[in-house]
mmCIF file of C-alpha atoms and ligand atoms in Angstrom:
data_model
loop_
_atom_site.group_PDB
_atom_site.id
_atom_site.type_symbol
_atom_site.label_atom_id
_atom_site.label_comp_id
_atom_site.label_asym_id
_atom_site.label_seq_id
_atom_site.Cartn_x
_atom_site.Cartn_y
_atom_site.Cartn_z
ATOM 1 C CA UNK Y 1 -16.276 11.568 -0.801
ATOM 2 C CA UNK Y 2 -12.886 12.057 0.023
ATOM 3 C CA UNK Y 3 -10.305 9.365 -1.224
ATOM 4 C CA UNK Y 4 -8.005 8.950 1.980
ATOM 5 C CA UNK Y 5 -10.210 9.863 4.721
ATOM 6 C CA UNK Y 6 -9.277 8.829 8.041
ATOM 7 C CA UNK Y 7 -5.876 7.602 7.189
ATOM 8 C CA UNK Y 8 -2.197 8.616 8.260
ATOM 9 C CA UNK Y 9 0.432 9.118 5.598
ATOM 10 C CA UNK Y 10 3.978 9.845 5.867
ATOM 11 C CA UNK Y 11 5.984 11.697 3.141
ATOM 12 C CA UNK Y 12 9.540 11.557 3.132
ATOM 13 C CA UNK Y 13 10.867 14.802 1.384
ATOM 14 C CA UNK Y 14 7.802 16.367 2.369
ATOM 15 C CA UNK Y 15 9.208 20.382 2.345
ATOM 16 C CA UNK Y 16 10.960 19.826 -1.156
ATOM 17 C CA UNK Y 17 8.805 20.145 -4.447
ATOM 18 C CA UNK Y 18 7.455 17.278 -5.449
ATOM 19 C CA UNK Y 19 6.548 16.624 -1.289
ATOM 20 C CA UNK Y 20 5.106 19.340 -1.127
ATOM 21 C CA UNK Y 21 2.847 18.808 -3.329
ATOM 22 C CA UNK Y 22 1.919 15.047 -2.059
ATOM 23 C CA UNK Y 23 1.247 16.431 1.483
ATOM 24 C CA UNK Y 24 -1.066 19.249 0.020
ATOM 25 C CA UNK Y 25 -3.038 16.652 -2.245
ATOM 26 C CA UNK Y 26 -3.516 14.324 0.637
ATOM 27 C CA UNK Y 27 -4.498 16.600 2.906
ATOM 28 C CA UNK Y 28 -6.878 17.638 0.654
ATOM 29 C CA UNK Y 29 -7.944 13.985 0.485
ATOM 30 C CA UNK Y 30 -8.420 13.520 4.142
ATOM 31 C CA UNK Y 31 -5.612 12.057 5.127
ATOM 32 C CA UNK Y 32 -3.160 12.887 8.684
ATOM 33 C CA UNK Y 33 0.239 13.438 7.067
ATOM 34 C CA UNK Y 34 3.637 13.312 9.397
ATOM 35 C CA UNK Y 35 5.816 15.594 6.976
ATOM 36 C CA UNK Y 36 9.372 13.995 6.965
ATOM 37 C CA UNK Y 37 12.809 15.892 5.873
ATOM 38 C CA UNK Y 38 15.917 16.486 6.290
ATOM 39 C CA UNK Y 39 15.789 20.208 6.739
ATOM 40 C CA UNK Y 40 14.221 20.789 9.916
ATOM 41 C CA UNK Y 41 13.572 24.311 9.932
ATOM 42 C CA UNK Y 42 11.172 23.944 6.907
ATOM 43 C CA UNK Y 43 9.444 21.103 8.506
ATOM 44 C CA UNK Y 44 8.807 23.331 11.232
ATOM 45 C CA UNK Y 45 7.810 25.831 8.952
ATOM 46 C CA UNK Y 46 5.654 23.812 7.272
ATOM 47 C CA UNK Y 47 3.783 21.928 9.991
ATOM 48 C CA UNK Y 48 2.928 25.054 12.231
ATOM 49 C CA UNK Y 49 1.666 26.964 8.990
ATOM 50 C CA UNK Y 50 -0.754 23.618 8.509
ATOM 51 C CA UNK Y 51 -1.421 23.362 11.938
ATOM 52 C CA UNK Y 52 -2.778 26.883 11.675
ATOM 53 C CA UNK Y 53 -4.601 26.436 8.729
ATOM 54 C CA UNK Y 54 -6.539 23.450 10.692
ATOM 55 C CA UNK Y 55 -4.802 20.433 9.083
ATOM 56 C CA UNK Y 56 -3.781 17.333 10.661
ATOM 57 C CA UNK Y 57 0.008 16.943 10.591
ATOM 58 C CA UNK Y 58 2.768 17.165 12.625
ATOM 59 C CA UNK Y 59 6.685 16.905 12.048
ATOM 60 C CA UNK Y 60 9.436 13.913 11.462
ATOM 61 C CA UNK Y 61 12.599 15.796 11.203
ATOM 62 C CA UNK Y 62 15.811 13.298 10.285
ATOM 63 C CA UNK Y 63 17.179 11.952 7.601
ATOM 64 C CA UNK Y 64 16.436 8.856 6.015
ATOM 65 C CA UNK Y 65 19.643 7.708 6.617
ATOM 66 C CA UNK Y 66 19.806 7.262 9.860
ATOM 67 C CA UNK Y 67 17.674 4.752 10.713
ATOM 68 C CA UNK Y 68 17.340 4.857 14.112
ATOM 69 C CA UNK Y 69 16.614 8.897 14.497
ATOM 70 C CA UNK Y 70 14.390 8.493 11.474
ATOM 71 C CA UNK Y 71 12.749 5.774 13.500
ATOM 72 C CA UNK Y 72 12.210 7.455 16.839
ATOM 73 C CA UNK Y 73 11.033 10.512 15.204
ATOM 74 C CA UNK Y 74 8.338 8.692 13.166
ATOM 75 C CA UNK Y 75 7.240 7.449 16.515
ATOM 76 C CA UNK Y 76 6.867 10.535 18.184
ATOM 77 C CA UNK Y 77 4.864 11.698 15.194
ATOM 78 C CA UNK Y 78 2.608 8.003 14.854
ATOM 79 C CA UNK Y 79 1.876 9.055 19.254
ATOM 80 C CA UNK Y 80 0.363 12.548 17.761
ATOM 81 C CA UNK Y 81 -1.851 11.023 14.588
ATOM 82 C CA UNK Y 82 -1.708 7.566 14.778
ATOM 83 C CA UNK Y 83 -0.093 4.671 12.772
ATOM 84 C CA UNK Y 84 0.438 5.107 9.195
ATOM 85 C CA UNK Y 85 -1.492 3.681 6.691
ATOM 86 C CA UNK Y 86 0.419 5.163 3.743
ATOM 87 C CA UNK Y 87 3.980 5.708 3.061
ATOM 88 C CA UNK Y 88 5.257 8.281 0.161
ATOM 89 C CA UNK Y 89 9.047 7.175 -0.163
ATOM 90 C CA UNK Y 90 10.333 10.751 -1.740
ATOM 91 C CA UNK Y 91 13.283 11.853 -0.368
ATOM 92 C CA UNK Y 92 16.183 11.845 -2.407
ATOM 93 C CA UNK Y 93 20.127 12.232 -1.065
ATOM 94 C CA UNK Y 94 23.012 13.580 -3.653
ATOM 95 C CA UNK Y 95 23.076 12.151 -6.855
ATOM 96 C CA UNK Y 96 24.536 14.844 -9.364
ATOM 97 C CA UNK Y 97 27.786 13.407 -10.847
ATOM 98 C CA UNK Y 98 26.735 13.976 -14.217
ATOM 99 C CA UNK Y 99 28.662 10.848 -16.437
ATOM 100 C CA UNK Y 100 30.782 8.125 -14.924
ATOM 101 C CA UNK Y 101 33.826 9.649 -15.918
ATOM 102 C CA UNK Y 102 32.816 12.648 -13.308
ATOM 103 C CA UNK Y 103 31.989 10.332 -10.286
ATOM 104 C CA UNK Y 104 34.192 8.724 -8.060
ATOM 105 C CA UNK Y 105 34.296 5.910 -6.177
ATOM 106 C CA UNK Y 106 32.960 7.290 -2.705
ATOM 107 C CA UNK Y 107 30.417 9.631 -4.556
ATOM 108 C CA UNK Y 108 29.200 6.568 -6.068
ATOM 109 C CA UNK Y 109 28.572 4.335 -3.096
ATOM 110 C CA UNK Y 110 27.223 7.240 -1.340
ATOM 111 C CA UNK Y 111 24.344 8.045 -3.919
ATOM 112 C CA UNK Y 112 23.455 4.238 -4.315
ATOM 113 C CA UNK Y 113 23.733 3.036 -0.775
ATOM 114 C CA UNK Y 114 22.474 6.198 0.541
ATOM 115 C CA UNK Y 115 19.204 6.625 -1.581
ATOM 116 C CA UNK Y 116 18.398 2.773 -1.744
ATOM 117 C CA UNK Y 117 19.130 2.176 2.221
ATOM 118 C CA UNK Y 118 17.009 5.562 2.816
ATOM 119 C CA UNK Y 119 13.797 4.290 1.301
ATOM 120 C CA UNK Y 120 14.690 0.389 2.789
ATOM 121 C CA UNK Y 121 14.580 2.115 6.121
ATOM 122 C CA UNK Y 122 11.791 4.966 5.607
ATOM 123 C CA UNK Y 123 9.344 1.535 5.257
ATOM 124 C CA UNK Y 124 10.937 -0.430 7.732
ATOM 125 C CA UNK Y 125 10.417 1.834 10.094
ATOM 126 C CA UNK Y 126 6.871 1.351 9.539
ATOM 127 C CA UNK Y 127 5.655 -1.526 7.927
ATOM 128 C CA UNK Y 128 5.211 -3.076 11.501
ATOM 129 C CA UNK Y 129 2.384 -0.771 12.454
ATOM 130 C CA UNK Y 130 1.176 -1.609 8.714
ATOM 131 C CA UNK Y 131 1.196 -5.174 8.756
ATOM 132 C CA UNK Y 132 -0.806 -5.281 12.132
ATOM 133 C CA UNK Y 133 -3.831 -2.968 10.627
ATOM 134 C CA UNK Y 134 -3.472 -5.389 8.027
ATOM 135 C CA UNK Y 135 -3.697 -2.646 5.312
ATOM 136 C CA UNK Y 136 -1.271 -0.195 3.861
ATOM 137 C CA UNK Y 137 -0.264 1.769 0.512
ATOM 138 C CA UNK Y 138 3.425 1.977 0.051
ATOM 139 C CA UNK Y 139 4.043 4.711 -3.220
ATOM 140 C CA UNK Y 140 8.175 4.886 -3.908
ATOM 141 C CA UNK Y 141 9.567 7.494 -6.073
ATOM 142 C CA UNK Y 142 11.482 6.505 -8.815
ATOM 143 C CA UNK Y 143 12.684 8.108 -11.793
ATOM 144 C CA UNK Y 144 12.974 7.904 -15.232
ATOM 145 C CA UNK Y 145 16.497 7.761 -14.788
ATOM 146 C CA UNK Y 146 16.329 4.202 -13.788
ATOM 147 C CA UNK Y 147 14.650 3.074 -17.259
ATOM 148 C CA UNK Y 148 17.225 4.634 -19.642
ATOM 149 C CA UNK Y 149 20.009 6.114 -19.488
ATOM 150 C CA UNK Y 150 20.128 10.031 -18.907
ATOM 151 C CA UNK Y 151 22.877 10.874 -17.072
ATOM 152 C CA UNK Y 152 23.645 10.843 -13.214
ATOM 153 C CA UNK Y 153 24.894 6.774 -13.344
ATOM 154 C CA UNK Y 154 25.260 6.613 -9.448
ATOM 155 C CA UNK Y 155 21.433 8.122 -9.191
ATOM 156 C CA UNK Y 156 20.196 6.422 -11.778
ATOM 157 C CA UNK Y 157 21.255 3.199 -10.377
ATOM 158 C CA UNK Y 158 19.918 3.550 -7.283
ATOM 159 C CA UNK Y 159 16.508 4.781 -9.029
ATOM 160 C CA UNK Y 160 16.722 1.476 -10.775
ATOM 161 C CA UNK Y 161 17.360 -0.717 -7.785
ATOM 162 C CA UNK Y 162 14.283 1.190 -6.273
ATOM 163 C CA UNK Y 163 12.410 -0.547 -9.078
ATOM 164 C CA UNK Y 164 13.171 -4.158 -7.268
ATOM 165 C CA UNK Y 165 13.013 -2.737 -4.081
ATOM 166 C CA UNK Y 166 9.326 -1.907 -4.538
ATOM 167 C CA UNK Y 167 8.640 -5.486 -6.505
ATOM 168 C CA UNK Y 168 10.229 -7.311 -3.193
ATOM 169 C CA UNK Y 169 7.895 -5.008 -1.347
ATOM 170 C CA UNK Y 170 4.839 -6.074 -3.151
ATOM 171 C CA UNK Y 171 5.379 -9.609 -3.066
ATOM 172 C CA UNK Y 172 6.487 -10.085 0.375
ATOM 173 C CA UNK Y 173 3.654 -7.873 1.985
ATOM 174 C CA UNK Y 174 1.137 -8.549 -0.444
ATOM 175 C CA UNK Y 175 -0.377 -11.651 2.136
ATOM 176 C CA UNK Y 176 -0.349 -8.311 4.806
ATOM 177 C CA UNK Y 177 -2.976 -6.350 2.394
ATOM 178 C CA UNK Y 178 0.103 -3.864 1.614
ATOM 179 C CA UNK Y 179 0.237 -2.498 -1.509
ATOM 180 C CA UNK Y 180 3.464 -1.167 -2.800
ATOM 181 C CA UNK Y 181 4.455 0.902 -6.124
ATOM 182 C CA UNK Y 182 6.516 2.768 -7.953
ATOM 183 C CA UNK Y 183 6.394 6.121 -9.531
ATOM 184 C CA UNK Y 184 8.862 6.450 -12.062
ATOM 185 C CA UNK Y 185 8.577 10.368 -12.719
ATOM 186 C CA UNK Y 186 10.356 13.002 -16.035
ATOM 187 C CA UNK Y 187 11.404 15.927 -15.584
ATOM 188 C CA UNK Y 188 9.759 18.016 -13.032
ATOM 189 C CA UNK Y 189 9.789 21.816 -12.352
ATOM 190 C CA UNK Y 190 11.030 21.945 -8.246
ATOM 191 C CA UNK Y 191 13.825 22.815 -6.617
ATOM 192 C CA UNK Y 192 15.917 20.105 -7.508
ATOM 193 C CA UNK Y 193 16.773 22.023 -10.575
ATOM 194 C CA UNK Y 194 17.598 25.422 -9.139
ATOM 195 C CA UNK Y 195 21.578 24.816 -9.059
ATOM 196 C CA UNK Y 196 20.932 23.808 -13.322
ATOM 197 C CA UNK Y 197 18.927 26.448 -13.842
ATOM 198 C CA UNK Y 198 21.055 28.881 -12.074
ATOM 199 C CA UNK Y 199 24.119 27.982 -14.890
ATOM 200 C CA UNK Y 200 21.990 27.805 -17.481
ATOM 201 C CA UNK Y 201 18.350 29.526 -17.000
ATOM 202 C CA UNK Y 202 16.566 28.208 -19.923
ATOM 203 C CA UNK Y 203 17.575 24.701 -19.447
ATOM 204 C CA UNK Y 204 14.041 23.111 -18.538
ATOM 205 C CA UNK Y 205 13.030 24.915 -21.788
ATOM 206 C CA UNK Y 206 15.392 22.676 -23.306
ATOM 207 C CA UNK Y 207 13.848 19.782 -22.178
ATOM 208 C CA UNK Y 208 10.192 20.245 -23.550
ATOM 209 C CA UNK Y 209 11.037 19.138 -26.527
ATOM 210 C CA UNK Y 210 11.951 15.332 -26.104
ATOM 211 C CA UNK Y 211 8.220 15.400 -24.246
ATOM 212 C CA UNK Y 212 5.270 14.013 -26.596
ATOM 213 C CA UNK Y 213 3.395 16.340 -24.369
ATOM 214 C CA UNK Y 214 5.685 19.447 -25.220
ATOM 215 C CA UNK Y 215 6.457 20.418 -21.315
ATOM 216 C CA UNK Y 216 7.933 19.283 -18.643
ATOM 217 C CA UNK Y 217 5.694 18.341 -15.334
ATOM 218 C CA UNK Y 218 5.012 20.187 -12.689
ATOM 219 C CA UNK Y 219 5.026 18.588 -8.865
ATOM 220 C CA UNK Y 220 1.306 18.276 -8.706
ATOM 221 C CA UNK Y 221 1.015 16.242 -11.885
ATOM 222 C CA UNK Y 222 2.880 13.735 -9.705
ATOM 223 C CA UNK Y 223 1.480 14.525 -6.629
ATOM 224 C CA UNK Y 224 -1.672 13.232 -9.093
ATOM 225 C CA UNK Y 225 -0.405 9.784 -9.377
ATOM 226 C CA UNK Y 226 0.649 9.474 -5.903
ATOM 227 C CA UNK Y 227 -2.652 9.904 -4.764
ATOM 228 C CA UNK Y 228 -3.975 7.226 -6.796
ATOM 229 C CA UNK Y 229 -1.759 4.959 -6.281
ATOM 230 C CA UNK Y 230 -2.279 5.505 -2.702
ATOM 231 C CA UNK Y 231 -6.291 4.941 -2.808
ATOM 232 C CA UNK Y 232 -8.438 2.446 -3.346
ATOM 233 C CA UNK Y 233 -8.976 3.163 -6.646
ATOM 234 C CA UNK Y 234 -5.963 1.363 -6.548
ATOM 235 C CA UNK Y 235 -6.783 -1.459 -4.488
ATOM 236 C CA UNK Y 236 -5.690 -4.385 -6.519
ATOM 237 C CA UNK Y 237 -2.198 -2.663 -8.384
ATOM 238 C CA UNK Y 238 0.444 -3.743 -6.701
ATOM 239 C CA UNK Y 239 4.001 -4.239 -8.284
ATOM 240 C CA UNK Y 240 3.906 -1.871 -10.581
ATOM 241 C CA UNK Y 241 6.138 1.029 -11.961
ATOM 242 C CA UNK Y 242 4.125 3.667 -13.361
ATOM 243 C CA UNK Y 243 6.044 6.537 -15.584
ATOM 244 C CA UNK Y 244 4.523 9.634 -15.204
ATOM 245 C CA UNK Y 245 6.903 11.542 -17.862
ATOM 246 C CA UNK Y 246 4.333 13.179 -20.364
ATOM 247 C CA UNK Y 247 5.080 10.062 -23.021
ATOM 248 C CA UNK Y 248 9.384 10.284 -22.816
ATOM 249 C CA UNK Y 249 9.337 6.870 -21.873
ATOM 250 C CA UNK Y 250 6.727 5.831 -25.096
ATOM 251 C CA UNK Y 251 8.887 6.181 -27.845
ATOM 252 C CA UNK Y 252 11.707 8.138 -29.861
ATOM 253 C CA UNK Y 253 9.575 10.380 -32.460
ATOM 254 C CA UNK Y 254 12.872 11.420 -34.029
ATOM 255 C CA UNK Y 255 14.309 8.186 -34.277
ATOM 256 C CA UNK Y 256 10.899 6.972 -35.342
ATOM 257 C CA UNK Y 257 10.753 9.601 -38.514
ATOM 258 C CA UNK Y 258 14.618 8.706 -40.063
ATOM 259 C CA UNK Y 259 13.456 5.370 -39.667
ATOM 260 C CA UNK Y 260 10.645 5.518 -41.732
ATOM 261 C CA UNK Y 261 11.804 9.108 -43.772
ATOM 262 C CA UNK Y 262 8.974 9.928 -42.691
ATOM 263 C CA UNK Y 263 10.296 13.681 -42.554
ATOM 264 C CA UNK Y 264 8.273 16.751 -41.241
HETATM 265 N N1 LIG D 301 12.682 17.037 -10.136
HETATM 266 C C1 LIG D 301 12.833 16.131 -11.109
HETATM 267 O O1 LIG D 301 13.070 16.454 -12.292
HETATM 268 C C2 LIG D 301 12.691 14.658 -10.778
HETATM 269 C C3 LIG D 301 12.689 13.733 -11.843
HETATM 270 C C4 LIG D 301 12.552 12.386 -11.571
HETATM 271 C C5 LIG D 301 12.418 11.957 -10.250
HETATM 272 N N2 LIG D 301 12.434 12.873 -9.245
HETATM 273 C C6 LIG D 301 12.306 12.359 -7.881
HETATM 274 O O2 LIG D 301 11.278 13.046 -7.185
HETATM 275 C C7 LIG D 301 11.559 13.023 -5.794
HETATM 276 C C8 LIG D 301 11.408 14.420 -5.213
HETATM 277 O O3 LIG D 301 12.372 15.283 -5.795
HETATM 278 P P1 LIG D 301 12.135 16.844 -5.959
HETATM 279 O O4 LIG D 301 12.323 17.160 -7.371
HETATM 280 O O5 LIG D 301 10.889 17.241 -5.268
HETATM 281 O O6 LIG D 301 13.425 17.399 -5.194
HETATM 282 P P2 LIG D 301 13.576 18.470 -4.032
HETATM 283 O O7 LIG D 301 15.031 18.753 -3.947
HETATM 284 O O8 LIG D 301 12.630 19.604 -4.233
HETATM 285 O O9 LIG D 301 13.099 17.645 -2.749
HETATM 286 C C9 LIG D 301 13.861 16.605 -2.200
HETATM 287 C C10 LIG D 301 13.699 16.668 -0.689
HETATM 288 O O10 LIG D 301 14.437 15.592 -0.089
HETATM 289 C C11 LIG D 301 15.016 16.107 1.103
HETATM 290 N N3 LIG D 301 16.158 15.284 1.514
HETATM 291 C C12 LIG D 301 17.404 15.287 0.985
HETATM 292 N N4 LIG D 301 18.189 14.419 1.647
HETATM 293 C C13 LIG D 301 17.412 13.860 2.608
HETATM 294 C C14 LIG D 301 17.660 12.910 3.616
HETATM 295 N N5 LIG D 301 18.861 12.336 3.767
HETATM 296 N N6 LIG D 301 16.641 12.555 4.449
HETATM 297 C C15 LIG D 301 15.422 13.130 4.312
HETATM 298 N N7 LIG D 301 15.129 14.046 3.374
HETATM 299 C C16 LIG D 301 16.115 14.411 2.536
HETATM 300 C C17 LIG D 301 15.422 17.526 0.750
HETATM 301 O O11 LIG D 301 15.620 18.325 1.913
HETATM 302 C C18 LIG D 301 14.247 17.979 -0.099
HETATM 303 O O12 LIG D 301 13.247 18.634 0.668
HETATM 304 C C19 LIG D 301 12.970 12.447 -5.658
HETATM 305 O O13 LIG D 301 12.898 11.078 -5.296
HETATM 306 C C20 LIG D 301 13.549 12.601 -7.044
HETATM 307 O O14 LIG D 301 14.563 11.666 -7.305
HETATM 308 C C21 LIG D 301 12.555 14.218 -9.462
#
């Protein structure tokens, strides 16, 4: 039995790597996706390469910040597959001053306004439709970012403000049957890192070691989560920020050792 058969989901994001992979696990759940991005030549791309394949999907181009052309085009997508049942808040806008010291005043209220206003108006735009089905799974992308600090202040604020977003979510559309959570993901292997990698290739290698689970994920290990949280396997979680960081969030293991010295 497939978990999301015979609903509609949209994914914001849905050509870049972690998207990507949402839209190919939900499709392979049963579900309608309307793939949503910025870059509308890959959503093209991406849609008629589905469509071909004999998937039911079909294109949002706009940016989430622009509400009203995000809006319209939602529409016109909802008129081809029907209302959404599931919303996969993804996207992400800017977001790479590395320290404080490095970003200025515009660059930070860009990253925070833009990436919290972008996911407040990917599930406006929909929560309507949601609300009169009386049913709906609402799955935000956060990051680990907004739990600790690791850089990228103006990012990692808005990733934390996405964190009481999604609880104001919960409560207020709980008495709708809407579910909403968030997904508070490590480091993952997509495209997101190419510019990094490009000044320094071995810098996910880096990484692996501040992971309990020695690596660093890859978009489908989201993608995982995603899908659960969007089920019914999920029916009664609501509220909740789930890390899915291979154990980075759990603990400092080097910390832990001088503590104790407890040396290996
Ligand atoms: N990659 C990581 O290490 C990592 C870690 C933690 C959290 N995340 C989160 O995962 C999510 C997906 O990131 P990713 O790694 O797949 O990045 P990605 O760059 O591969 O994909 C991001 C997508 O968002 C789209 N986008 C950018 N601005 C947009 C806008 N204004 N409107 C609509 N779409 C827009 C891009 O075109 C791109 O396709 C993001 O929310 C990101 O913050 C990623």
């Amino acid at each position: 039995m497939k978990r999301l058969e015979g609903r509609v989901a949209l994914v914001t994001g849905g050509v870049g790597g972690v998207g990507a992979a949402v839209v190919k696990d939900f499709l392979a759940e049963g579900t309608a996706v309307i793939i949503s991005d910025i870059r509308a030549d890959k959503v093209d791309e991406a849609v008629a390469g589905l469509k071909a394949e004999g998937h039911a999907v079909a294109a949002a181009a706009a940016s989430i910040t622009d509400y009203d052309a995000f809006k319209s085009a939602v529409e016109a997508a909802t008129g081809e597959l029907g209302p959404v049942d599931i919303v996969v808040a993804n996207a992400f806008v800017g977001g790479t001053s590395p320290t404080l010291d490095k970003t200025t005043p515009e660059s930070f209220r860009q990253d925070v306004a833009d990436n919290l206003a972008g996911t407040f108006n990917t599930v406006r735009a929909v929560i309507d439709g949601m609300k009169a089905a009386r049913r709906g799974a609402i799955v935000v992308i956060g990051s680990v970012n907004g739990l600790t600090t690791l850089g990228q202040p103006a990012y990692s604020a808005a990733k934390a403000g996405l964190e009481s977003l999604t609880r104001t979510m919960a409560t207020e559309y709980g008495e709708h049957n809407i579910r909403a959570n968030i997904i508070c993901p490590g480091t993952v292997q997509t495209p997101a890192w190419d510019a990094r990698i490009a000044q320094k290739p071995d810098v996910l290698d880096g990484l692996t070691k501040w992971y309990p689970l020695g690596r660093v994920a890859t978009p489908g290990d989201i993608a995982k989560a995603v899908t659960f949280l969007a089920s019914d396997d999920a029916g009664f979680i609501s509220g909740v920020t789930l890390p899915v960081d291979g154990g980075l969030m759990a603990g400092n293991l080097q910390m832990a050792r001088e503590l104790t010295l407890e040396d290996r």
